[in-house]
XYZ file of C-alpha atoms in Angstrom:
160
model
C 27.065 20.584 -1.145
C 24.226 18.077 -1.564
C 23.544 14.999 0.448
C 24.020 13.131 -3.178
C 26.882 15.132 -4.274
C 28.846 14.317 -1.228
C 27.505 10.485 -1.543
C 28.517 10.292 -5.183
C 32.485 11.557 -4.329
C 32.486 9.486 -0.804
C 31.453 6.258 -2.591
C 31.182 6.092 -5.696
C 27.260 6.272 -5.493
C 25.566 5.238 -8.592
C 21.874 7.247 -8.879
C 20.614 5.221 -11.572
C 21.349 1.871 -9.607
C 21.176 3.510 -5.944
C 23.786 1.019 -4.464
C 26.881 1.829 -2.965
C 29.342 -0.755 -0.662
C 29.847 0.590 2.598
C 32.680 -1.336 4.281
C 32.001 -4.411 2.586
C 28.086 -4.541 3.028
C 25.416 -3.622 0.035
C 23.582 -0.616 0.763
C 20.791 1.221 -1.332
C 19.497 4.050 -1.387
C 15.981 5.368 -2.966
C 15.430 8.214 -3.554
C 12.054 8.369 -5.448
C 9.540 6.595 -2.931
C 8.970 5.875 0.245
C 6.327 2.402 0.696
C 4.246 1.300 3.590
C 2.409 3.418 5.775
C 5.384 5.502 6.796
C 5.226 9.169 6.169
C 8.092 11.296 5.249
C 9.114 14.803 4.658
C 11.849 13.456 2.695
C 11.536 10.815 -0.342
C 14.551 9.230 1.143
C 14.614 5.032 2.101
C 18.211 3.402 3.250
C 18.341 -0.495 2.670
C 20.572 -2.787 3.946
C 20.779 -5.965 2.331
C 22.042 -8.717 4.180
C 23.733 -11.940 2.805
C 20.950 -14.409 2.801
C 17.253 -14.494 4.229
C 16.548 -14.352 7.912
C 13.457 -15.782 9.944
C 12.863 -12.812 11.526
C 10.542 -9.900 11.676
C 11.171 -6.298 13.132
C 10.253 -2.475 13.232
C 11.439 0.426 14.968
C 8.948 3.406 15.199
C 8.621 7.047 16.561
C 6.105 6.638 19.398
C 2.482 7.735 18.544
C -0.652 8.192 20.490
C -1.911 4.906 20.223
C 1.241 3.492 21.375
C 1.156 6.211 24.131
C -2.365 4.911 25.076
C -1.109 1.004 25.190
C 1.455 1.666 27.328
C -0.850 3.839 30.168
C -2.889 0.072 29.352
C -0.048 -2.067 29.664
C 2.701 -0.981 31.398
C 4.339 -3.421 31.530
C 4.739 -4.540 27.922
C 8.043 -2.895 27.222
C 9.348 -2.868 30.619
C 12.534 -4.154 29.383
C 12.833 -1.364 27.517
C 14.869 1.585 28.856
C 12.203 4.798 29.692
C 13.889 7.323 27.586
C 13.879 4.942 24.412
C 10.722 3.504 25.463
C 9.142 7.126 25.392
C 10.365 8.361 22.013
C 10.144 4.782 20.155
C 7.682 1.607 19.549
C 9.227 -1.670 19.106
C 7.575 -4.500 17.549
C 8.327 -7.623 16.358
C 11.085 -10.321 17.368
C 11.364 -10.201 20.966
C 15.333 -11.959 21.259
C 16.065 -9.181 18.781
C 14.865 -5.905 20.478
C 16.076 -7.511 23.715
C 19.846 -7.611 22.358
C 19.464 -4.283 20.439
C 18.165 -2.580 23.832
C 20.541 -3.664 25.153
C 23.291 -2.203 23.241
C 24.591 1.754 24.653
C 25.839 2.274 21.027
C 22.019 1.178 19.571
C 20.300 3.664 21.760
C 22.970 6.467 21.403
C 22.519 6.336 17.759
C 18.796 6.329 17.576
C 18.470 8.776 20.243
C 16.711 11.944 19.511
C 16.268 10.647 15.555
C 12.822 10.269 14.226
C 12.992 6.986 11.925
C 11.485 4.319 11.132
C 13.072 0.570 10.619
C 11.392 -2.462 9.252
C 12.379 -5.811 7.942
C 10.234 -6.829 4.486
C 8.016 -10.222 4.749
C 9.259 -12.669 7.223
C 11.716 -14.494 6.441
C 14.209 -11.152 4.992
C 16.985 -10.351 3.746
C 17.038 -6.391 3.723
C 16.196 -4.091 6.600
C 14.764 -0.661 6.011
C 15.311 2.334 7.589
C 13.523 5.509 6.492
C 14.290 9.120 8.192
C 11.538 11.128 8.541
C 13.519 14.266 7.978
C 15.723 13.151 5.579
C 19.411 13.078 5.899
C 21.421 16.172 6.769
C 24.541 15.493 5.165
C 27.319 12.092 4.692
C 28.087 11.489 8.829
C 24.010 11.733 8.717
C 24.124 9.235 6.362
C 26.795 7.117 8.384
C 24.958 7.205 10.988
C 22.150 5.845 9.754
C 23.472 3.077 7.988
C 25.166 2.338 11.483
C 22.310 1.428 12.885
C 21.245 -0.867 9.843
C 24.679 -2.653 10.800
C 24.242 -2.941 14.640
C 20.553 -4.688 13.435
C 22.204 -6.605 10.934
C 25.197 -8.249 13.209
C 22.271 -8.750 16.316
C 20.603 -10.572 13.471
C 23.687 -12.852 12.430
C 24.382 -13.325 16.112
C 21.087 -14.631 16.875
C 21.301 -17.182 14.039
């Protein structure tokens, strides 16, 4: 069965709109496009939209050279970062915000061994992206990514 099949008899998923309600919170899905500099195998985009605007900028990213290169610079710029996350992913943006989401076992068990990428729009937001580079297996796939989006979204209420 496809990913959108099994979407469509989980929840109700609407392709022409793209929006489903998981567990109370307003989820999206595109299908079509994937924006930014992010490249995909997969033309898939997850967005969480949270309940009003938030002063805060973020993004999650699979580690590249560069990165690689600043931290043999710097190594001490993500020290507070655990290695094995630290090696597979960049963090940028709100400091408060990766500290708490480090910081959570759940966090790093979900994003371990995925290769995704998670932004925030303009600062201040209300929706936080996440965009698998490989696309999304099947529903608990799915789940699991929209997870994440909702361990970033209550580290975000918390905060506030």
């Amino acid at each position: 069965m496809s990913i959108i099949q099994e979407l469509t008899d989980k929840y109700g998923y609407q392709q022409k709109s793209g929006i489903i309600d998981f567990k109370g919170t307003k989820i999206s899905i595109n299908l079509n496009e994937v924006g930014g500099a992010m490249y995909t195998t997969e033309p898939f985009r997850i967005t969480l939209h949270l309940d009003k605007s938030y002063g805060i900028k973020f993004n999650v990213f699979p580690k590249n050279l560069w990165n690689k290169f600043l931290d043999f610079i710097i190594p001490n710029r993500a020290i507070f970062i655990p290695i094995a996350v630290r090696n597979q992913f960049s963090f940028a943006g709100n400091k408060d915000l990766i500290k708490k989401l480090i910081s959570d076992k759940m966090f790093l068990e979900n994003i371990k061994n995925e290769k995704i990428f998670i932004r925030t729009l303009n600062k201040p937001t209300n929706r936080i992206i996440l965009t698998p580079a490989h696309g999304i297996n099947d529903v608990n796939h799915f789940e699991k990514f929209v997870t994440i989006l909702k361990q970033i979204e209550n580290k975000i209420k918390n905060k506030t």
